[in-house]
Coordinates of C-alpha atoms in Angstrom, one line a residue:
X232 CA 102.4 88.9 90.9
X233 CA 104.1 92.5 90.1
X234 CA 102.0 94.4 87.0
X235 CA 105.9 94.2 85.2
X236 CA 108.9 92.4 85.4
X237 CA 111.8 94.0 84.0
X238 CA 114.1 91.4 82.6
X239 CA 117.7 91.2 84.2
X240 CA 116.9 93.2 87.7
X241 CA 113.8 91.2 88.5
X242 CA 114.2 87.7 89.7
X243 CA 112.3 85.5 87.5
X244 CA 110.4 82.1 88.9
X245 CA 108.7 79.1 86.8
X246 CA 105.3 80.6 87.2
X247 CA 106.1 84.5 86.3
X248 CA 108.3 83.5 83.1
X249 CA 105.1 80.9 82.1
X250 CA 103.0 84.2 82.9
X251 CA 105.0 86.3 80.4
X252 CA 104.9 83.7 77.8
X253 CA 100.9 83.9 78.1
X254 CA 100.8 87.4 78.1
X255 CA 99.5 87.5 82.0
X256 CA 103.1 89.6 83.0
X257 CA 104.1 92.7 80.6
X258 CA 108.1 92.1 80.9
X259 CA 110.5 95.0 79.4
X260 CA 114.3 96.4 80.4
X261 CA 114.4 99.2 82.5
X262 CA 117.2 101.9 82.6
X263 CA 119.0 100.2 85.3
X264 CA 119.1 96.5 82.7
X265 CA 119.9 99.2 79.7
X266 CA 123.0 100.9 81.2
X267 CA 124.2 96.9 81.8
X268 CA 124.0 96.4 78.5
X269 CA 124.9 99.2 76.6
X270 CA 128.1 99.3 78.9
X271 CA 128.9 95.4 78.2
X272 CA 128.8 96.0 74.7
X273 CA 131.1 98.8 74.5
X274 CA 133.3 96.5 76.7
X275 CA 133.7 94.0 73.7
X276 CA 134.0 96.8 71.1
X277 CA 136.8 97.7 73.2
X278 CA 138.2 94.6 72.8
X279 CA 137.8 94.5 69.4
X280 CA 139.5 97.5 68.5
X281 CA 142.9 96.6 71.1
X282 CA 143.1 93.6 69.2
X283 CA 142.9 91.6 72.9
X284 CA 142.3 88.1 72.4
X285 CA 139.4 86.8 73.3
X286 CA 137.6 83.3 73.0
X287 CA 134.7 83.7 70.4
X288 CA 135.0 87.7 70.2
X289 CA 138.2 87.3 67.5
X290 CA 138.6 83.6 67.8
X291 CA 137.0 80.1 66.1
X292 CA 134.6 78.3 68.3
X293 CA 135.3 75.1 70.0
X294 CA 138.4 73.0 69.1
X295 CA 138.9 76.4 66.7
X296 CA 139.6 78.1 69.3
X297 CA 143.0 78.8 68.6
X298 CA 142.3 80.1 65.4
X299 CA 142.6 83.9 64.8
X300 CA 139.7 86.0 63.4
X301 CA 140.8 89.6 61.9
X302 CA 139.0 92.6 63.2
X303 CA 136.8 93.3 59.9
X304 CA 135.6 89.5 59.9
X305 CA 134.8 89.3 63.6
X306 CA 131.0 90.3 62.7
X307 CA 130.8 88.0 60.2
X308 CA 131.9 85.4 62.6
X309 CA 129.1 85.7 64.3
X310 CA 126.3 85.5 61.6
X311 CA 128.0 82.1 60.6
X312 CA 127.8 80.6 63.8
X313 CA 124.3 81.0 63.8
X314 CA 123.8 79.2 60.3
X315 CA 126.5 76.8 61.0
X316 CA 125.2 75.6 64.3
X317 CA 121.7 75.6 62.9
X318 CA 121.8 71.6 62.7
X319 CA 119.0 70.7 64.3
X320 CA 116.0 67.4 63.4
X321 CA 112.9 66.1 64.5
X322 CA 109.4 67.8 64.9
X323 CA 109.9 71.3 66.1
X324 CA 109.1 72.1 70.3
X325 CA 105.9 73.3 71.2
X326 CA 105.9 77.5 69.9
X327 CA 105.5 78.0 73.9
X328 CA 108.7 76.1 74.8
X329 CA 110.6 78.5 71.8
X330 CA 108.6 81.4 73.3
X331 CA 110.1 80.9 77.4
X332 CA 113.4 80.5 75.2
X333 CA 113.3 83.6 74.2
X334 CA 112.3 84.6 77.1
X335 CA 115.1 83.0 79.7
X336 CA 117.6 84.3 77.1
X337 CA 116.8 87.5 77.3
X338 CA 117.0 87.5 81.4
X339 CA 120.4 86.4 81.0
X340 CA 121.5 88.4 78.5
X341 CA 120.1 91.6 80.2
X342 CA 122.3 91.1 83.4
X343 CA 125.2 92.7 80.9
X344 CA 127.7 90.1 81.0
X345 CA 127.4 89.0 77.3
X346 CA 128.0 92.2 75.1
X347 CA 125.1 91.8 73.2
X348 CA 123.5 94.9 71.2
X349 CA 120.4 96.5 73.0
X350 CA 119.3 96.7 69.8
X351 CA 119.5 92.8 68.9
X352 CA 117.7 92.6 72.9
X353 CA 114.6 94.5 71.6
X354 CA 114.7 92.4 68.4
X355 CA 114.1 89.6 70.6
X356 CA 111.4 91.2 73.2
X357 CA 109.8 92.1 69.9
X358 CA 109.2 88.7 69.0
X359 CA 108.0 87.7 72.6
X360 CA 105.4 90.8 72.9
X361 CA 104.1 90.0 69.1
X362 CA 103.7 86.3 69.5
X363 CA 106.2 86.0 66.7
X364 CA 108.2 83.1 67.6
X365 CA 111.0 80.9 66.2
X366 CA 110.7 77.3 65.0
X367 CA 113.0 75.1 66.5
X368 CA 113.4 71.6 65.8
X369 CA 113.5 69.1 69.0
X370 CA 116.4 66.9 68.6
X371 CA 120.3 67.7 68.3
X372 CA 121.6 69.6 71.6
X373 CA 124.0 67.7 73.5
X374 CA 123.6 69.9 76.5
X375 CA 127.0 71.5 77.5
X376 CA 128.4 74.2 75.4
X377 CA 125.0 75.5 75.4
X378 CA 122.4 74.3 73.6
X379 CA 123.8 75.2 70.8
X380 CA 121.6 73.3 67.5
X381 CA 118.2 74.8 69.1
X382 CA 120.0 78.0 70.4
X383 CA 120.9 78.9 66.7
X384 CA 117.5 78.3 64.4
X385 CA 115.9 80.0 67.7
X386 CA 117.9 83.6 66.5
X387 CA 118.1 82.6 62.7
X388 CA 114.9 84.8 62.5
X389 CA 117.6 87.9 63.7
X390 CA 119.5 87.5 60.8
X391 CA 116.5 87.0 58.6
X392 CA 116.7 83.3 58.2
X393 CA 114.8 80.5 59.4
X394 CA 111.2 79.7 59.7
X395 CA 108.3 81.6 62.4
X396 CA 105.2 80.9 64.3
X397 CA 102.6 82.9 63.1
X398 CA 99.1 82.5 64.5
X399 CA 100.0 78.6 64.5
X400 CA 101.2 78.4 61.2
X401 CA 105.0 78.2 60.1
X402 CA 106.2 81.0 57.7
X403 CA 109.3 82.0 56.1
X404 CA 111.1 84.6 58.4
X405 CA 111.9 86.8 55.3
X406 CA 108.3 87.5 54.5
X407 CA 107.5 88.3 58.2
X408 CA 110.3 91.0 58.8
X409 CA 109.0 92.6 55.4
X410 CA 105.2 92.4 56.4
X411 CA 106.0 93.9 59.6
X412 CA 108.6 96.4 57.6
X413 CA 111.6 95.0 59.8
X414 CA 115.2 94.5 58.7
X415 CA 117.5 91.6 59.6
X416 CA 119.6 92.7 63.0
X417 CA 123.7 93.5 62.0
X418 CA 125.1 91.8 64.9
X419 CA 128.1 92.2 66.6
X420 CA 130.9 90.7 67.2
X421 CA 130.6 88.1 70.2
X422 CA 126.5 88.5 69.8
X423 CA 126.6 85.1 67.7
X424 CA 128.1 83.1 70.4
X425 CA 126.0 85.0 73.2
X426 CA 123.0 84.3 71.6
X427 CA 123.8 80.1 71.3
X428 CA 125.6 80.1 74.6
X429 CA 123.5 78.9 77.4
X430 CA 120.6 76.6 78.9
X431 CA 117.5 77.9 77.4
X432 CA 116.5 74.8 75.8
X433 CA 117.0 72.7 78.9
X434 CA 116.2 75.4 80.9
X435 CA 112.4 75.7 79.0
X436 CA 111.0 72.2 79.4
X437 CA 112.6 72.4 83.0
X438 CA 110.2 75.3 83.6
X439 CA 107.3 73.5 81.6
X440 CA 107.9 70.3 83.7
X441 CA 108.0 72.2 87.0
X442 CA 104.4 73.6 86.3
X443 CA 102.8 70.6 84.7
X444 CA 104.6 68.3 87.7
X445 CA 103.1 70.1 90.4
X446 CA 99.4 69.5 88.5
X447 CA 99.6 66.0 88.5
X448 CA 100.8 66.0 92.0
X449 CA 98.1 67.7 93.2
X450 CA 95.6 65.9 91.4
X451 CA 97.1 62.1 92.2
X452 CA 96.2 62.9 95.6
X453 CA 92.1 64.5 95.1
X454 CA 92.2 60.6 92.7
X455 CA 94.3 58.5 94.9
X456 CA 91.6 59.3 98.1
X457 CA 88.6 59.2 95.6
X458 CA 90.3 55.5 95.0
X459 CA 90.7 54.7 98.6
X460 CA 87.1 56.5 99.6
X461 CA 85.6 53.5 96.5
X462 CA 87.4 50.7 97.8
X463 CA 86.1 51.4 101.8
X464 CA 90.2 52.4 103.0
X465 CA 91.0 54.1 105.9
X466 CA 92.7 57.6 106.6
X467 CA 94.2 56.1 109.6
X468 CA 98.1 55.8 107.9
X469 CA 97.4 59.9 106.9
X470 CA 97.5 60.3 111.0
X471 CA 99.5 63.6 111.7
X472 CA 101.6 62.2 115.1
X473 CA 102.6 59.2 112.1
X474 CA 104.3 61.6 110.2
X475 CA 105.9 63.5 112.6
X476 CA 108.1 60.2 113.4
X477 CA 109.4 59.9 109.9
X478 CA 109.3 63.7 109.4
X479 CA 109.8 64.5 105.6
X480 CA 108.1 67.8 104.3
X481 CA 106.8 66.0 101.0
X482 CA 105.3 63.0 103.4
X483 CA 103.3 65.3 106.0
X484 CA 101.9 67.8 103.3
X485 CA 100.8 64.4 101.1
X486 CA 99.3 63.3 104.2
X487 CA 97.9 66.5 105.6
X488 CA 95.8 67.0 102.1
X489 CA 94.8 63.7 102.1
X490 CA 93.3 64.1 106.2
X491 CA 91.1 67.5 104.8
X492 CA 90.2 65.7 101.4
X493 CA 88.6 63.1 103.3
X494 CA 87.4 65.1 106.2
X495 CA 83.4 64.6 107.5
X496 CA 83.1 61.4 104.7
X497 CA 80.0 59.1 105.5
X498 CA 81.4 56.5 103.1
X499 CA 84.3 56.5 105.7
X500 CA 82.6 56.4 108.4
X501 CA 80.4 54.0 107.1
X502 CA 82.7 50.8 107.4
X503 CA 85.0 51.8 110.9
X504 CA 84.2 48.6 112.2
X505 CA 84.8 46.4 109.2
X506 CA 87.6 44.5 110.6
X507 CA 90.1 45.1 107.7
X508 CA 93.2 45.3 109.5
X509 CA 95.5 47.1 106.6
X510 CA 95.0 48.7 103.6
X511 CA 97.3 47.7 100.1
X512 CA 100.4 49.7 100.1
X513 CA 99.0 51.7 97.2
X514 CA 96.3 53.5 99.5
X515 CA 98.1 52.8 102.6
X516 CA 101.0 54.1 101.6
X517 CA 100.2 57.2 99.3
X518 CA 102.0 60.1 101.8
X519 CA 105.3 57.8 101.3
X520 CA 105.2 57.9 97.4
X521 CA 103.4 61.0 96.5
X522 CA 105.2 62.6 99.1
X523 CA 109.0 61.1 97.9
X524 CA 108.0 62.5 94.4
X525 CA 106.6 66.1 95.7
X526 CA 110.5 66.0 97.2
X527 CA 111.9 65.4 93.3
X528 CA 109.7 67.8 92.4
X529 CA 110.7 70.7 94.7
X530 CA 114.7 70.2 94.3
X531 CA 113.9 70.3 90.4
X532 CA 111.8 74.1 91.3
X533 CA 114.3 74.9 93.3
X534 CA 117.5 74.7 91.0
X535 CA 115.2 75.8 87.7
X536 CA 115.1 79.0 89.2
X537 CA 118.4 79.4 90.5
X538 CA 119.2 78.8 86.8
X539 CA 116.3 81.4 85.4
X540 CA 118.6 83.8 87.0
X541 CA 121.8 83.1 86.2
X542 CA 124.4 83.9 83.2
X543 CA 125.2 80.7 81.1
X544 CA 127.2 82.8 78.8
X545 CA 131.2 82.0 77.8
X546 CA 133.0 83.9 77.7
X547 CA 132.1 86.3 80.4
X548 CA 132.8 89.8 79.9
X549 CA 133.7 91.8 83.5
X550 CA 135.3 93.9 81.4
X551 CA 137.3 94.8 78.4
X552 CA 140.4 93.8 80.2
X553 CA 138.9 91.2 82.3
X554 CA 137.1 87.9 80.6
X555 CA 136.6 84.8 81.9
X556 CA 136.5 81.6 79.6
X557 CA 134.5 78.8 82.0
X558 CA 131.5 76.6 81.6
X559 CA 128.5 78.3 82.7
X560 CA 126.6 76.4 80.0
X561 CA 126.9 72.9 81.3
X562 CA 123.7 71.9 81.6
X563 CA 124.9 69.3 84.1
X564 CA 123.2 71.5 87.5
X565 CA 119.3 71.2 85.4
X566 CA 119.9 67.4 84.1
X567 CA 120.2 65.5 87.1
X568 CA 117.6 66.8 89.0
X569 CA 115.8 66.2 85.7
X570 CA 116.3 62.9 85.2
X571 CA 115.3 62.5 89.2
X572 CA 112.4 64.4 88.3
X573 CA 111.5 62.1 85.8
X574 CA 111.5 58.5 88.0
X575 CA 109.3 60.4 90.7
X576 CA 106.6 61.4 87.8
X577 CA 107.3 57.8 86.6
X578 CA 106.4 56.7 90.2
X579 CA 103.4 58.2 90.7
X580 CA 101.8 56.7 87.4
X581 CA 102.8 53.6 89.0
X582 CA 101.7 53.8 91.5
X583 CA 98.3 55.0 90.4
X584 CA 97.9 51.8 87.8
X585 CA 97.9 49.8 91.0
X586 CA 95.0 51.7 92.4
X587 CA 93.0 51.2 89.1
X588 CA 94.2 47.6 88.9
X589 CA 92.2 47.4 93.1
X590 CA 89.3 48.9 91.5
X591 CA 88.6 46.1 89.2
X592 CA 89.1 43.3 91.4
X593 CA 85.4 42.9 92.7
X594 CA 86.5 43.1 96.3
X595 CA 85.1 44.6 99.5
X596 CA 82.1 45.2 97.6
X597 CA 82.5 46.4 94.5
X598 CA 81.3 44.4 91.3
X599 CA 84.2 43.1 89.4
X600 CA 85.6 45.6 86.1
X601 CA 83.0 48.1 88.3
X602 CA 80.2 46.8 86.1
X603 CA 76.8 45.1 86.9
X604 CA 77.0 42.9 83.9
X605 CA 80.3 42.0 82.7
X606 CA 80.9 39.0 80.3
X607 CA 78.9 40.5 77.7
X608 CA 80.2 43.9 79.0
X609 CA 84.5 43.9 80.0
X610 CA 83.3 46.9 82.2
X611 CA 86.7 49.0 82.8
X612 CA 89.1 46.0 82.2
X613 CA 90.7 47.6 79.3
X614 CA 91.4 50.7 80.1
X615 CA 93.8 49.3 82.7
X616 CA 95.5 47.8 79.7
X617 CA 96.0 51.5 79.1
X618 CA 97.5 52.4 81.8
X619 CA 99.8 49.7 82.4
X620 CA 101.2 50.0 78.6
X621 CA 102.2 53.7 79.7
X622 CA 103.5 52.7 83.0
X623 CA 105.9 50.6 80.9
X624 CA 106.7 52.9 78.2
X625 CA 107.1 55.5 81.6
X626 CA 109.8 52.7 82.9
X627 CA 111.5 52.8 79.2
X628 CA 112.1 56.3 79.4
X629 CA 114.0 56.5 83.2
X630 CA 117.0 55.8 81.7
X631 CA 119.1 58.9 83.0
X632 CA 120.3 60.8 79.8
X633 CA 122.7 62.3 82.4
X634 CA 124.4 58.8 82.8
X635 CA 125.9 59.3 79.2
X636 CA 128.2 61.6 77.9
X637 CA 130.1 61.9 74.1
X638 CA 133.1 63.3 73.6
X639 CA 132.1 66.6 70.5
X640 CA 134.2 69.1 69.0
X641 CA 137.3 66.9 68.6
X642 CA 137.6 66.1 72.3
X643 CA 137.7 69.8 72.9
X644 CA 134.4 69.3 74.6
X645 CA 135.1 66.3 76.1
X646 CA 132.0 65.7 78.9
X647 CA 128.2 66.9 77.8
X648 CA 125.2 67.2 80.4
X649 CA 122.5 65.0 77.6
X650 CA 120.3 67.4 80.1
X651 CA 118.3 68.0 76.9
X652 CA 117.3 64.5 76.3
X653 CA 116.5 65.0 80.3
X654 CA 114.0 67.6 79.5
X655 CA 112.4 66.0 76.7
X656 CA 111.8 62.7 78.6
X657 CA 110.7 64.1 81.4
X658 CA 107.5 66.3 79.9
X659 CA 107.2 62.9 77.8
X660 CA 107.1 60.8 81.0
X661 CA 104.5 63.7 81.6
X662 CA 102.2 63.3 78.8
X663 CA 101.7 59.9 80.3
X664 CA 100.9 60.2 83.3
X665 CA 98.4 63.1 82.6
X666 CA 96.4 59.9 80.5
X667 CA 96.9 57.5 83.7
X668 CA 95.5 59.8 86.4
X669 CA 92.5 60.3 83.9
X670 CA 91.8 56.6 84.0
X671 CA 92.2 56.3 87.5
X672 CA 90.2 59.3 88.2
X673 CA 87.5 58.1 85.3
X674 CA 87.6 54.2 87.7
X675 CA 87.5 55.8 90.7
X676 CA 83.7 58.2 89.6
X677 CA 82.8 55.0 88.6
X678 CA 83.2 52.7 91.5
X679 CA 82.1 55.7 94.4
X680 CA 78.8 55.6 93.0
X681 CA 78.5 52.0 93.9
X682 CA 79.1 53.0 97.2
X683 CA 75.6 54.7 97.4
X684 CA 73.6 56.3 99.3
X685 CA 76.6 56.9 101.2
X686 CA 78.2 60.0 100.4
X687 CA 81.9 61.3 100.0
X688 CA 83.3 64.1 101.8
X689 CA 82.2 67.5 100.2
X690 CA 85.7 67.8 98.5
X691 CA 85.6 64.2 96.8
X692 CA 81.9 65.0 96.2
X693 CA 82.7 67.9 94.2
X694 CA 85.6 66.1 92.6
X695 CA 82.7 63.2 91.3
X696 CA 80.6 66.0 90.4
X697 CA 83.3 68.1 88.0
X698 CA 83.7 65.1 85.9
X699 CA 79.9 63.8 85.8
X700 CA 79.9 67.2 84.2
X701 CA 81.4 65.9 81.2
X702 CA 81.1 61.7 81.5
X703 CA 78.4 60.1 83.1
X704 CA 78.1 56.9 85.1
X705 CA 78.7 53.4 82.2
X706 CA 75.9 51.3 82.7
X707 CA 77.3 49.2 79.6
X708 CA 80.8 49.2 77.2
X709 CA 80.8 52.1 75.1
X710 CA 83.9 53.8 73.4
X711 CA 86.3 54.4 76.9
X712 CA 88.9 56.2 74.6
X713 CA 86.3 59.4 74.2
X714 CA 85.8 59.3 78.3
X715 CA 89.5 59.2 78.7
X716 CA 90.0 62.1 76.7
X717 CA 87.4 64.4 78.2
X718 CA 88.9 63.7 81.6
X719 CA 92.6 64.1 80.4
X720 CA 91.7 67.4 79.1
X721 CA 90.8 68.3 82.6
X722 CA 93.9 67.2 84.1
X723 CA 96.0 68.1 81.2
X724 CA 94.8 72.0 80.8
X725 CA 94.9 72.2 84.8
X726 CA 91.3 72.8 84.8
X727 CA 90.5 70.0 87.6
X728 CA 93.1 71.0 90.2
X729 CA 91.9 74.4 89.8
X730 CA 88.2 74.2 90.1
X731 CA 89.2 71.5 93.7
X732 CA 91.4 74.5 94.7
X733 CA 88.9 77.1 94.1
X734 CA 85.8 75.2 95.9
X735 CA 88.4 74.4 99.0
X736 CA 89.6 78.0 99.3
X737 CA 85.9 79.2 99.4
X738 CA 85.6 76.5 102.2
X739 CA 88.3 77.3 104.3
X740 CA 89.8 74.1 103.5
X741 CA 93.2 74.8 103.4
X742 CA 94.9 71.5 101.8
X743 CA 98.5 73.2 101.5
X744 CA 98.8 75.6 104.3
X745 CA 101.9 75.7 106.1
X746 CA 103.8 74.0 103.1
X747 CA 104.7 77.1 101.3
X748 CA 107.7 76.1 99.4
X749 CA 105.9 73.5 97.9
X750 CA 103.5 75.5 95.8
X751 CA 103.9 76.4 92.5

């Protein structure tokens, strides 16, 4: 990763505008993003003063778009789109989600199609470089149009208004332009409507989603052959010459990570001659699923960054004399693959409750509820309660908000994208899963150790290992919700997947090589 990106020349990915938002990437214009700018702007000033007509420059918004705005109130236009669109309910997004707002916006707006100030630009790097960052509530973006409701309280802090993170507390924006001796930014005309033009909000949980996705994808297949190693399956359906007769990229690099995971195990070798003919789908057919859902999950990368990079502005300003009125900020390109990306996450929590449901069965010698002594002990029965109830609730929320669309703006704006419900669910459907890999991962410690003195292969080993760091084997009930948090926090802060990547890379075990396009 480059030591600086410079906003609208660079191309920005999911992992580089995450980076920036952490403070890992320094990201500023250079002079090449400047002259774009500056010359945009002086394109719609120019427009201003020829008295052109222009959509949102001189005219209403929306289904007022044939209403006439005089040159001295075309400023003020703008500063009342902001509070007027500023509509938004529900508990305010995550400060990091508002903070990759900020941050896509400014990409787009520094290509120089939007006539934006480079002033009102800085104002907004200034609030990405000091951790300063907007409140925005989470509900009330239809998705086309731009996301306009969480667009406008994410600049109300430009004009002065609104509310502020501040060291993870909310304060009035007022008092933190005056502690940091700051005036409200004078915008221009068009800067309103540039500012709440555009994807951002959509765009941000798509780039949240694409990073936390690949995590759980990663780990469901370290857990899913920990599962198979406890319950004495066989790698022989991960067979390379299998795959290369049903030859999908997401299918051969599941299976291929699953062959080096399990690599050298004496648990497997252990039972070859068993005479277990076939395996339940879940284990058997783990490349098929986790590998169909690592396919969702690459299409969704894919088009998230196409749209990093892109203008979502309307109008578009080539130039003073050449404007183009389209719909650049339909989410519709980001919610479908969203909503796809959703059912694979969905399927993989699935498909991983099945796996913890085979782990409690008692079979091919395990005890039953992976506990010596159950009856006066329910061993791990309940937690698969757990993970069955947010299976369900994961099936609830696959409803495609894409499917629906309603009519706003007086039938001006007549089909929406819903792409921000899309985003919403999908980090939702998220959350979930993250607590059903944790159970299947805290099973799956549990029931390998029954498999003893046999040992794992060294990668499964150190899997076992990370987590006894932090839960140890349950001879007896005990509180199960305090296990299943420790072990989320693994998966959830990434922690897991990285400490597996960093043992195998130090090994020469090289789970994802020649799979490239499928990192993150």
């Amino acid at each position: 990763m480059p030591d600086t990106f410079f906003y609208g020349t660079d191309r920005l990915t999911s992992s580089k505008a995450i980076a920036i938002a952490r403070g890992q990437l320094k990201a500023s214009l250079n002079d090449e993003a400047t002259a774009r700018v500056l010359a945009s702007q002086g394109e719609v000033a120019q427009i201003v003063s020829t008295g052109r007509t222009v959509y949102g420059v001189n005219t209403g918004f929306g289904i007022l778009a044939n209403k006439p705005i005089s040159e001295e109130d075309t400023a003020t236009l703008q500063y009342k789109i902001l509070q007027s669109h500023s509509v938004g309910v529900g508990e305010p997004i995550a400060p990091e989600v508002s903070k990759l707002m900020l941050i896509t916006k400014v990409q787009s707006l520094a290509q120089g199609y939007s006539g934006v100030q480079l002033s009102t630009l800085q104002r907004i790097i200034w609030h990405i470089d000091n951790d300063i960052i907007p409140v925005v509530p989470s509900q009330g973006s239809v998705g086309a149009s731009g996301d306009l409701a969480p667009l406008a309280h994410l600049f109300l802090p430009l004009i002065g208004l609104g509310e502020c993170w501040v060291n993870g507390e909310k304060k009035k924006t007022a008092r933190v332009l005056q502690q940091n001796q700051l005036l409200p930014i004078q915008l221009g005309p068009k800067e309103g409507l540039a500012l709440i033009n555009g994807t951002q909000f959509i765009l941000s949980f798509a780039v949240k989603a694409v990073q936390r996705m690949h995590n759980c994808l990663e780990a469901a297949d370290i857990i899913g052959a920990m599962t198979l190693e406890a319950l004495t399956g066989t790698n022989a359906p991960f067979d390379e010459r299998l795959h290369k007769l049903r030859p999908y990229a997401g299918n051969r690099l599941v299976a291929q990570r699953l062959r080096l995971i399990l690599r050298d195990s004496a648990i497997m070798q252990s039972h070859v001659d068993c005479g277990r003919v076939q395996d339940p789908y879940s284990l058997r057919c783990m490349p098929q699923v986790h590998g169909a859902s690592r396919t969702a999950w690459f299409h969704l990368k894919e088009l998230t960054e196409t749209e990093l990079n892109a203008v979502t502005d309307n109008p578009i300003i080539f130039s003073a004399t050449d404007t183009i009125s389209g719909g650049n900020f339909h989410g519709q390109p980001l919610a479908l693959p969203l909503d796809y990306a959703c059912f694979a996450a969905a399927e993989i929590g699935n498909i991983s409750d099945r796996r913890c449901y085979l782990l409690l069965e008692g079979k091919w010698g395990l005890p039953m509820l992976l506990m010596k002594d159950v009856g006066l002990n329910s061993g791990f029965m309940i937690p698969q309660y757990t993970t069955a109830a947010l299976v369900t609730e994961n099936k609830t929320l696959c409803f495609p908000a894409s499917a629906d669309s309603i009519p706003t703006s007086l039938g001006q704006e007549d089909h929406v994208s819903m792409g921000s419900i899309s985003g919403r669910k999908l980090n939702q459907v998220l959350d979930n899963l993250e607590n059903i890999l944790a159970i299947e991962l805290l099973s799956a410690c549990q029931a390998i150790e029954f498999r003893r003195p046999h040992r794992s292969s060294e990668v499964l080993e150190f899997a076992h290992d990370l987590v006894r760091n932090y839960v140890s084997f349950a001879e007896e009930d005990r509180i199960f919700a305090e296990d299943i948090n420790l072990v989320a926090g693994l998966i959830k802060d990434f922690s897991f997947v990285e400490k597996v990547d960093a043992f195998t890379a130090a090994r020469d075990i090289r789970l994802n090589e020649g799979y490239a396009e499928f990192t993150y």
